[in-house]
Coordinates of C-alpha atoms in Angstrom, one line a residue:
X142 CA 40.6 75.7 5.0
X143 CA 38.9 73.9 8.2
X144 CA 36.3 77.5 8.6
X145 CA 35.2 77.4 5.7
X146 CA 33.9 73.9 5.4
X147 CA 32.9 73.6 8.9
X148 CA 30.4 76.6 7.7
X149 CA 29.4 74.5 4.2
X150 CA 28.1 71.9 7.2
X151 CA 26.6 74.1 9.4
X152 CA 24.6 75.3 5.7
X153 CA 24.2 71.7 4.8
X154 CA 22.6 70.8 8.6
X155 CA 20.3 73.3 8.6
X156 CA 18.7 72.7 5.5
X157 CA 18.8 69.2 5.6
X158 CA 16.3 68.9 8.2
X159 CA 12.1 69.9 7.7
X160 CA 11.4 71.9 10.5
X161 CA 9.3 75.2 10.2
X162 CA 11.0 77.0 12.1
X163 CA 13.9 77.0 9.6
X164 CA 11.7 77.7 6.9
X165 CA 12.2 79.9 3.5
X166 CA 9.6 83.0 4.2
X167 CA 10.2 84.9 0.9
X168 CA 10.0 83.1 -2.1
X169 CA 12.5 84.5 -4.4
X170 CA 15.1 83.4 -1.9
X171 CA 13.9 79.4 -2.1
X172 CA 16.9 77.4 -4.1
X173 CA 16.5 74.1 -5.6
X174 CA 18.8 73.4 -2.5
X175 CA 16.5 74.4 -0.4
X176 CA 13.6 71.7 -1.1
X177 CA 15.9 69.7 1.4
X178 CA 13.1 70.9 3.6
X179 CA 9.7 70.4 2.4
X180 CA 8.1 73.3 3.6
X181 CA 10.5 75.6 1.7
X182 CA 9.3 73.0 -1.5
X183 CA 5.4 73.2 -0.5
X184 CA 5.3 76.8 0.4
X185 CA 6.9 77.8 -3.1
X186 CA 4.3 75.8 -5.7
X187 CA 1.4 76.8 -3.2
X188 CA 1.7 80.3 -4.1
X189 CA 0.1 81.8 -7.3
X190 CA 0.8 80.4 -11.3
X191 CA 2.3 83.8 -11.8
X192 CA 5.1 83.4 -8.9
X193 CA 6.3 79.7 -9.8
X194 CA 5.9 80.0 -12.9
X195 CA 8.6 83.4 -12.6
X196 CA 10.2 80.8 -9.7
X197 CA 11.1 78.5 -13.0
X198 CA 12.4 80.7 -15.7
X199 CA 15.2 81.7 -13.4
X200 CA 15.8 78.9 -12.4
X201 CA 16.7 77.9 -16.4
X202 CA 13.5 75.1 -16.3
X203 CA 11.3 77.1 -18.5
X204 CA 12.3 79.9 -21.2
X205 CA 12.1 83.1 -21.0
X206 CA 12.8 82.9 -25.2
X207 CA 13.0 81.3 -27.8
X208 CA 13.8 80.7 -31.3
X209 CA 10.6 80.4 -33.6
X210 CA 10.0 76.8 -34.8
X211 CA 8.6 77.6 -38.2
X212 CA 10.6 77.1 -40.8
X213 CA 13.0 79.3 -42.9
X214 CA 11.7 82.3 -40.1
X215 CA 14.6 82.6 -38.2
X216 CA 12.6 85.4 -35.7
X217 CA 13.1 84.8 -31.6
X218 CA 9.8 84.1 -30.1
X219 CA 9.0 86.5 -26.8
X220 CA 6.4 85.7 -23.6
X221 CA 3.1 87.2 -24.3
X222 CA 0.2 88.1 -21.4
X223 CA -2.9 86.0 -22.8
X224 CA -5.4 84.4 -20.3
X225 CA -7.0 82.4 -22.1
X226 CA -4.2 79.4 -22.3
X227 CA -2.7 78.0 -19.5
X228 CA 0.1 79.6 -17.0
X229 CA -1.2 83.0 -18.2
X230 CA 0.4 83.4 -21.7
X231 CA 2.3 82.2 -24.8
X232 CA 5.0 82.8 -26.4
X233 CA 4.5 85.0 -30.3
X234 CA 7.3 85.5 -32.9
X235 CA 8.7 89.1 -33.7
X236 CA 8.7 88.2 -37.3
X237 CA 5.1 86.8 -37.7
X238 CA 2.7 87.2 -34.8
X239 CA 0.9 84.2 -36.3
X240 CA 3.9 82.1 -34.6
X241 CA 3.0 80.8 -31.4
X242 CA 3.6 78.5 -29.0
X243 CA 3.5 77.3 -25.6
X244 CA 5.3 78.5 -22.6
X245 CA 6.2 75.0 -21.9
X246 CA 8.0 74.7 -25.6
X247 CA 10.9 72.8 -25.2
X248 CA 10.9 72.3 -21.9
X249 CA 10.9 68.7 -19.7
X250 CA 6.8 69.8 -19.6
X251 CA 6.4 70.3 -23.1
X252 CA 3.7 68.0 -24.3
X253 CA 2.0 67.4 -20.7
X254 CA -1.8 68.1 -19.6
X255 CA -0.6 68.0 -15.9
X256 CA 0.3 71.1 -13.9
X257 CA 4.1 71.8 -13.2
X258 CA 3.1 71.6 -9.1
X259 CA 1.8 67.9 -9.5
X260 CA 5.2 66.8 -11.4
X261 CA 7.4 68.7 -9.5
X262 CA 5.8 66.9 -6.3
X263 CA 6.7 63.4 -8.0
X264 CA 10.4 64.4 -9.0
X265 CA 11.1 65.6 -5.2
X266 CA 9.0 62.0 -4.2
X267 CA 11.0 59.7 -6.2
X268 CA 14.3 61.6 -5.6
X269 CA 13.3 61.3 -2.3
X270 CA 13.6 57.1 -2.6
X271 CA 9.7 57.4 -1.9
X272 CA 8.2 53.8 -4.1
X273 CA 6.3 55.0 -7.0
X274 CA 3.1 54.1 -5.3
X275 CA 3.8 56.6 -2.6
X276 CA 4.3 59.0 -5.7
X277 CA 1.6 58.4 -7.5
X278 CA -0.6 58.8 -4.3
X279 CA 1.5 62.3 -3.5
X280 CA 0.6 64.0 -6.6
X281 CA -2.7 62.6 -7.8
X282 CA -1.2 60.7 -10.6
X283 CA -3.1 57.0 -12.2
X284 CA -0.6 54.2 -10.3
X285 CA -0.4 52.1 -13.3
X286 CA -0.4 54.4 -16.6
X287 CA 0.9 57.9 -15.9
X288 CA 3.5 57.3 -12.5
X289 CA 5.1 54.6 -14.1
X290 CA 5.7 56.9 -17.2
X291 CA 6.6 59.6 -15.2
X292 CA 9.2 57.3 -13.7
X293 CA 10.1 56.2 -17.4
X294 CA 11.2 59.5 -18.0
X295 CA 12.8 60.3 -14.7
X296 CA 15.4 57.3 -15.6
X297 CA 16.2 58.3 -19.3
X298 CA 17.3 61.5 -17.7
X299 CA 19.8 58.9 -15.9
X300 CA 20.7 56.8 -19.2
X301 CA 21.7 59.8 -21.0
X302 CA 23.7 60.3 -17.2
X303 CA 25.7 57.6 -17.9
X304 CA 26.4 57.7 -21.6
X305 CA 28.0 61.2 -21.0
X306 CA 29.6 61.0 -18.0
X307 CA 30.2 57.5 -16.8
X308 CA 30.7 55.6 -20.0
X309 CA 34.5 57.4 -20.2
X310 CA 34.9 58.1 -17.0
X311 CA 38.5 56.5 -15.7
X312 CA 39.0 55.3 -12.7
X313 CA 42.6 55.8 -10.5
X314 CA 45.0 54.8 -6.9
X315 CA 43.4 51.8 -5.7
X316 CA 40.5 49.9 -7.5
X317 CA 37.6 47.3 -6.0
X318 CA 36.3 45.1 -8.6
X319 CA 33.7 42.6 -8.2
X320 CA 30.4 40.7 -9.8
X321 CA 27.2 40.0 -8.6
X322 CA 24.2 37.7 -8.9
X323 CA 21.4 39.6 -9.5
X324 CA 17.7 37.9 -9.2
X325 CA 15.0 36.5 -7.3
X326 CA 15.9 34.7 -3.9
X327 CA 13.6 33.1 -1.5
X328 CA 12.9 33.2 1.9
X329 CA 13.4 30.5 4.6
X330 CA 13.2 28.1 1.5
X331 CA 10.5 28.3 0.4
X332 CA 9.6 29.0 -4.0
X333 CA 11.6 27.7 -6.3
X334 CA 15.4 29.9 -6.6
X335 CA 15.9 28.9 -9.7
X336 CA 13.1 30.7 -11.2
X337 CA 13.2 34.0 -12.7
X338 CA 15.6 36.1 -14.4
X339 CA 19.1 36.6 -13.0
X340 CA 21.9 38.7 -13.8
X341 CA 25.8 39.1 -13.2
X342 CA 26.5 42.6 -13.8
X343 CA 30.3 43.4 -12.3
X344 CA 31.1 46.7 -11.0
X345 CA 34.3 48.8 -9.7
X346 CA 34.7 50.8 -6.9
X347 CA 37.8 53.6 -6.7
X348 CA 38.4 54.0 -3.1
X349 CA 39.2 57.1 -3.0
X350 CA 36.2 58.5 -4.0
X351 CA 33.8 56.0 -3.5
X352 CA 33.2 56.2 -7.2
X353 CA 31.2 53.5 -8.7
X354 CA 30.9 51.8 -12.5
X355 CA 28.2 48.8 -13.2
X356 CA 28.3 46.8 -16.1
X357 CA 25.5 43.8 -16.6
X358 CA 27.9 41.4 -18.5
X359 CA 26.5 37.7 -19.7
X360 CA 29.1 35.8 -18.1
X361 CA 31.8 36.1 -16.8
X362 CA 35.2 35.6 -18.4
X363 CA 37.6 37.1 -19.1
X364 CA 37.1 37.9 -22.9
X365 CA 34.2 40.3 -21.8
X366 CA 34.9 41.7 -18.0
X367 CA 39.1 43.1 -18.8
X368 CA 37.9 44.8 -21.8
X369 CA 35.5 47.1 -18.6
X370 CA 38.9 46.9 -16.4
X371 CA 41.3 48.8 -19.4
X372 CA 38.9 51.1 -20.5
X373 CA 37.3 52.3 -16.8
X374 CA 40.9 52.2 -14.5
X375 CA 44.3 54.2 -15.4
X376 CA 47.2 52.1 -16.2
X377 CA 49.5 51.2 -12.8
X378 CA 46.2 51.4 -10.8
X379 CA 46.2 49.0 -8.0
X380 CA 43.3 46.4 -7.8
X381 CA 41.9 44.2 -6.0
X382 CA 40.3 41.3 -6.6
X383 CA 39.1 37.8 -4.9
X384 CA 40.4 34.8 -5.9
X385 CA 38.5 34.1 -9.9
X386 CA 40.6 33.3 -12.8
X387 CA 38.9 36.5 -14.3
X388 CA 41.0 38.5 -13.6
X389 CA 45.0 36.5 -13.8
X390 CA 45.8 38.5 -16.4
X391 CA 45.5 42.1 -15.2
X392 CA 49.3 41.8 -14.1
X393 CA 49.9 41.3 -17.6
X394 CA 47.9 44.1 -18.8
X395 CA 49.9 46.7 -16.5
X396 CA 48.1 47.1 -13.6
X397 CA 48.9 46.1 -10.0
X398 CA 46.4 43.0 -9.0
X399 CA 46.1 42.2 -5.2
X400 CA 43.7 39.4 -4.5
X401 CA 42.0 37.5 -1.7
X402 CA 40.5 34.5 -1.5
X403 CA 37.5 34.6 -0.1
X404 CA 36.7 31.1 0.9
X405 CA 39.9 30.5 3.7
X406 CA 40.5 35.1 4.6
X407 CA 38.5 38.1 3.5
X408 CA 41.4 40.4 4.3
X409 CA 45.2 39.6 3.2
X410 CA 48.5 40.4 3.2
X411 CA 50.9 40.9 1.2
X412 CA 55.3 42.1 1.5
X413 CA 57.5 43.9 -0.7
X414 CA 60.4 42.0 -0.6
X415 CA 62.6 45.2 -1.5
X416 CA 61.2 47.9 0.6
X417 CA 59.3 45.2 4.0
X418 CA 55.9 47.5 2.8
X419 CA 52.6 45.5 4.0
X420 CA 50.2 45.8 1.3
X421 CA 46.6 45.1 3.3
X422 CA 43.9 43.6 0.6
X423 CA 40.2 43.8 1.2
X424 CA 37.2 44.5 -0.7
X425 CA 35.3 45.6 1.7
X426 CA 33.7 48.3 0.1
X427 CA 32.9 46.9 -3.5
X428 CA 30.5 44.3 -1.3
X429 CA 29.2 47.3 0.6
X430 CA 28.3 48.7 -2.8
X431 CA 26.2 45.6 -3.7
X432 CA 24.3 46.0 -0.3
X433 CA 23.5 49.6 -1.8
X434 CA 23.0 48.5 -5.0
X435 CA 20.5 44.9 -4.1
X436 CA 18.8 47.6 -1.8
X437 CA 17.8 49.8 -4.5
X438 CA 15.4 46.3 -5.7
X439 CA 14.4 45.2 -2.7
X440 CA 12.2 48.1 -1.9
X441 CA 10.2 47.7 -5.7
X442 CA 7.6 44.2 -5.8
X443 CA 9.3 43.8 -9.3
X444 CA 10.5 45.4 -12.8
X445 CA 10.3 44.9 -16.2
X446 CA 13.3 44.5 -17.3
X447 CA 13.3 46.4 -20.4
X448 CA 13.8 49.1 -17.1
X449 CA 16.3 46.6 -16.0
X450 CA 19.3 49.3 -17.8
X451 CA 17.8 52.8 -16.0
X452 CA 17.5 51.2 -12.5
X453 CA 21.3 50.2 -13.3
X454 CA 22.0 54.0 -14.0
X455 CA 20.0 55.0 -11.8
X456 CA 21.3 53.4 -8.8
X457 CA 24.9 54.9 -10.9
X458 CA 23.8 58.4 -10.7
X459 CA 22.4 58.5 -6.8
X460 CA 26.1 57.1 -5.7
X461 CA 27.5 60.8 -7.7
X462 CA 25.4 62.5 -6.5
X463 CA 25.1 62.5 -2.7
X464 CA 23.8 65.4 -0.6
X465 CA 23.0 66.9 -3.7
X466 CA 20.0 65.0 -6.0
X467 CA 17.7 68.1 -6.7
X468 CA 20.5 70.1 -7.6
X469 CA 22.3 67.2 -9.5
X470 CA 19.5 66.1 -11.3
X471 CA 18.7 69.4 -12.9
X472 CA 21.7 69.6 -13.8
X473 CA 21.6 66.9 -16.0
X474 CA 17.9 67.9 -16.8
X475 CA 19.2 71.3 -18.4
X476 CA 21.9 69.3 -20.0
X477 CA 19.2 67.8 -22.6
X478 CA 16.6 70.7 -22.0
X479 CA 18.9 73.8 -22.9
X480 CA 15.5 75.2 -23.7
X481 CA 17.2 76.5 -27.0
X482 CA 17.3 73.7 -29.2
X483 CA 14.6 70.7 -29.0
X484 CA 15.6 68.5 -26.3
X485 CA 18.0 65.0 -27.7
X486 CA 18.7 61.9 -25.8
X487 CA 22.2 60.6 -27.1
X488 CA 22.7 57.1 -25.5
X489 CA 21.4 53.4 -27.2
X490 CA 19.6 51.2 -26.5
X491 CA 20.8 48.3 -25.0
X492 CA 22.9 50.9 -23.2
X493 CA 25.7 48.8 -22.4
X494 CA 27.9 47.2 -24.3
X495 CA 28.8 44.6 -22.2
X496 CA 26.2 42.2 -23.2
X497 CA 23.6 42.2 -26.3
X498 CA 20.6 43.8 -24.2
X499 CA 16.9 42.3 -24.0
X500 CA 14.2 41.0 -25.5
X501 CA 11.5 44.1 -25.6
X502 CA 9.0 42.5 -27.4
X503 CA 6.1 41.8 -24.5
X504 CA 5.9 38.5 -26.6
X505 CA 8.5 36.8 -25.3
X506 CA 7.6 35.4 -21.8
X507 CA 11.2 34.3 -21.6
X508 CA 14.8 36.2 -20.7
X509 CA 17.4 35.3 -22.5
X510 CA 20.6 36.7 -22.7
X511 CA 21.8 36.6 -27.2
X512 CA 25.0 34.5 -25.5
X513 CA 28.7 35.5 -26.3
X514 CA 31.3 32.7 -27.1
X515 CA 34.4 32.5 -25.8
X516 CA 37.4 33.4 -27.8
X517 CA 39.1 30.7 -30.4
X518 CA 41.9 31.0 -32.9
X519 CA 39.7 29.8 -35.9
X520 CA 36.9 32.6 -34.8
X521 CA 40.0 35.5 -35.0
X522 CA 41.2 34.5 -38.2
X523 CA 37.5 35.6 -39.4
X524 CA 37.8 39.4 -41.3
X525 CA 35.1 42.6 -40.4
X526 CA 33.3 43.2 -43.2
X527 CA 33.9 47.1 -43.5
X528 CA 30.0 47.7 -44.9
X529 CA 28.2 46.1 -41.6
X530 CA 30.2 48.4 -39.5
X531 CA 27.8 51.8 -37.8
X532 CA 29.9 54.3 -37.0
X533 CA 28.8 57.0 -35.0
X534 CA 29.3 61.2 -35.0
X535 CA 32.2 60.7 -33.3
X536 CA 33.4 58.2 -35.3
X537 CA 33.5 55.4 -33.2
X538 CA 32.1 51.9 -33.9
X539 CA 29.2 51.1 -32.8
X540 CA 28.2 47.5 -33.6
X541 CA 31.1 45.2 -35.7
X542 CA 29.7 42.0 -37.0
X543 CA 32.2 39.1 -37.6
X544 CA 31.4 37.3 -40.4
X545 CA 31.4 33.6 -38.1
X546 CA 29.6 31.7 -36.2
X547 CA 31.0 33.0 -32.5
X548 CA 30.0 36.3 -31.5
X549 CA 32.1 39.0 -29.4
X550 CA 31.1 41.9 -27.6
X551 CA 32.3 44.7 -29.9
X552 CA 34.4 47.9 -27.7
X553 CA 33.1 51.3 -28.4
X554 CA 36.2 52.8 -27.3
X555 CA 37.8 50.4 -30.7
X556 CA 38.1 53.0 -33.5
X557 CA 37.9 52.9 -36.9
X558 CA 41.4 52.7 -37.8
X559 CA 42.5 50.0 -35.7
X560 CA 39.9 47.5 -37.2
X561 CA 40.8 49.8 -40.6
X562 CA 44.5 47.8 -40.2
X563 CA 43.0 44.4 -41.2
X564 CA 43.1 43.2 -37.7
X565 CA 39.6 42.6 -36.7
X566 CA 38.2 43.0 -33.2
X567 CA 38.4 39.0 -31.9
X568 CA 41.9 38.9 -33.6
X569 CA 42.7 42.2 -31.3
X570 CA 40.9 40.9 -27.8
X571 CA 42.3 37.1 -28.3
X572 CA 46.4 39.0 -28.5
X573 CA 45.8 41.0 -25.5
X574 CA 44.6 38.0 -23.9
X575 CA 47.1 35.4 -24.6
X576 CA 50.0 37.5 -25.5
X577 CA 51.1 37.3 -21.7
X578 CA 51.2 33.7 -21.3
X579 CA 52.1 32.3 -24.3
X580 CA 55.4 33.7 -23.5
X581 CA 55.5 32.1 -20.4
X582 CA 57.9 29.5 -20.5
X583 CA 56.5 26.4 -19.2
X584 CA 54.0 27.1 -22.0
X585 CA 54.0 26.4 -25.8
X586 CA 52.1 27.9 -28.3
X587 CA 50.7 24.2 -29.1
X588 CA 48.8 24.4 -25.6
X589 CA 46.3 26.8 -27.2
X590 CA 45.3 25.3 -29.7
X591 CA 42.2 24.0 -29.8
X592 CA 41.6 20.5 -32.0
X593 CA 38.5 20.2 -34.1
X594 CA 35.4 19.0 -32.6
X595 CA 31.7 19.1 -33.0
X596 CA 30.1 22.8 -32.4
X597 CA 28.1 20.9 -28.9
X598 CA 30.9 20.5 -27.7
X599 CA 34.7 22.6 -27.6
X600 CA 37.7 20.9 -26.0
X601 CA 39.0 24.0 -24.4
X602 CA 41.9 24.5 -23.0
X603 CA 42.8 27.3 -19.8
X604 CA 45.8 29.4 -20.1
X605 CA 48.2 29.0 -17.3
X606 CA 48.1 32.1 -15.3
X607 CA 51.8 33.1 -13.8
X608 CA 50.0 33.1 -10.1
X609 CA 48.9 29.7 -10.2
X610 CA 51.2 27.1 -8.6
X611 CA 50.1 23.5 -10.5
X612 CA 49.5 23.4 -14.3
X613 CA 45.5 23.1 -15.5
X614 CA 45.2 19.8 -18.3
X615 CA 42.8 19.7 -20.7
X616 CA 39.6 19.5 -20.2
X617 CA 35.7 20.3 -20.5
X618 CA 35.1 22.7 -18.8
X619 CA 33.0 25.4 -20.0
X620 CA 34.9 29.0 -18.2
X621 CA 38.0 27.8 -16.7
X622 CA 38.2 28.3 -12.9
X623 CA 41.2 29.1 -10.5
X624 CA 42.1 27.4 -7.6
X625 CA 41.4 28.5 -4.9
X626 CA 43.9 28.2 -3.7
X627 CA 46.4 30.4 -5.8
X628 CA 46.6 33.7 -5.2
X629 CA 48.0 36.6 -7.9
X630 CA 50.3 39.6 -6.8
X631 CA 52.7 41.8 -8.7
X632 CA 56.3 41.3 -8.9
X633 CA 58.6 42.1 -5.7
X634 CA 55.9 41.4 -3.9
X635 CA 55.4 38.1 -1.7
X636 CA 52.4 36.5 0.1
X637 CA 52.5 36.8 4.1
X638 CA 51.9 33.8 6.3
X639 CA 48.8 33.7 8.1
X640 CA 49.6 34.1 12.0
X641 CA 47.3 31.7 13.6
X642 CA 44.9 32.9 15.7
X643 CA 45.7 32.5 20.0
X644 CA 43.9 30.0 21.2
X645 CA 42.4 31.7 24.9
X646 CA 42.6 30.1 27.9
X647 CA 40.3 29.9 29.9
X648 CA 40.8 30.9 33.5
X649 CA 39.9 28.5 36.6
X650 CA 36.4 30.1 38.4
X651 CA 38.3 30.2 42.0
X652 CA 34.3 29.7 42.9
X653 CA 33.3 26.6 41.5
X654 CA 32.5 23.5 43.4
X655 CA 36.2 21.9 42.5
X656 CA 37.9 24.7 44.4
X657 CA 36.4 23.6 47.6
X658 CA 37.1 20.1 47.7
X659 CA 39.3 18.7 50.2
X660 CA 42.4 16.6 48.1
X661 CA 44.6 15.2 50.8
X662 CA 48.1 15.0 50.6
X663 CA 49.9 12.2 50.0
X664 CA 52.5 13.1 52.2
X665 CA 50.7 13.5 54.8
X666 CA 51.0 11.2 57.8
X667 CA 47.8 12.2 58.9
X668 CA 44.9 8.9 58.3
X669 CA 41.5 9.7 56.3
X670 CA 38.4 7.2 56.9

């Protein structure tokens, strides 16, 4: 087993460099993975047009045969040579010779006037992490028009990858969660840090596989982030987080939740009361993931807000495709462009259901997230109008409109059957988040009642989690915060006392001036002047 793994590493090492001596001189032997060596890539697309087109058909990038696109024909189209057409031929139907199609039909290059080598150079440069200006220079595309459009086409595949492979993914084992603010930062305290758009992003990382899942959110409340955790984390998994108050109810939702308060330490230990096992808690992986995610935006001088979701999907795709960027890209390309029917993207805009998205109107100068108010008891009693439910082909709710002034972001995994039972999405979410806190002995249901006030200000009672040490009185707050001195851990675990660090005693220098000063002994009989 080890020998096979070692041989794979040797093959990857030989393919990973741009060594001229390791180039493949046979065009038919070049695979997509061999593009890591640029000599193989340029040797392939510097060949005759017939050679690299045949290579594309061999790797399912172009079609050999396609069904006839004319209605009520039902024929099959085959390649016929035609030197007057681009590529030296076209598709002709076997039933009607007048039915013709170009050789790029049903492929990623359809309706494009650029040559296939130029598009391939752009794709390779983009996957290698080059800037958009460099991609345009390498491929000969116009920077502010053609290159921008092709970059958007590539990111559409990443968004489709999220919709098909990540949207319903489940994480298990040890999971680290955190939230981070994406937006403009100033250097050397020059400029206004509040200028520009700032978006909160919630992230989850599975330690065993380094799988990362990111969601832009409209706020950091429990009503927004807890449904995402329930959707993507298997019950019984261990979750590590910081001391943010939105995570306090995770232990009551079937997870083993441990916290570390970064104000006091970056690593904390808990002890199992029965077995004495020590659990070490830190969030280093998710903090490192934020570094890589923000580096993706740092190399760009700026991006359109309408492209933010595409960049988030690209970050997750690159995290899943480490070491196989070219092969993974053409795999998702083959899923969308299967060369037998017109391409179809299944994702919808906005891509993430954890926020309301952004306005794509170019006339809108200011970016405003559509706020989603906190869950209130008065809003939970509202019913869902069945005529306002738009269900997709898989029977899941795509959008829910609640007949009240309070809007709650729906969960796409909620089935239509759940709503038809007479329980609105607001009631369902409120019961999940508040049932555990209502059942505690030190609290009564009256503590959660919200008195009638004006619409501008609302008197919010902060639910008291089981991990808190002191009762939080009612006060005017926008978002309840947990005290930074409180920590959360499952039942059966206790917080270990931090051992104070020993102060290192400085040893005396034997060659110091003090060592050479003669101090007379008081018991000596000698007299000194």
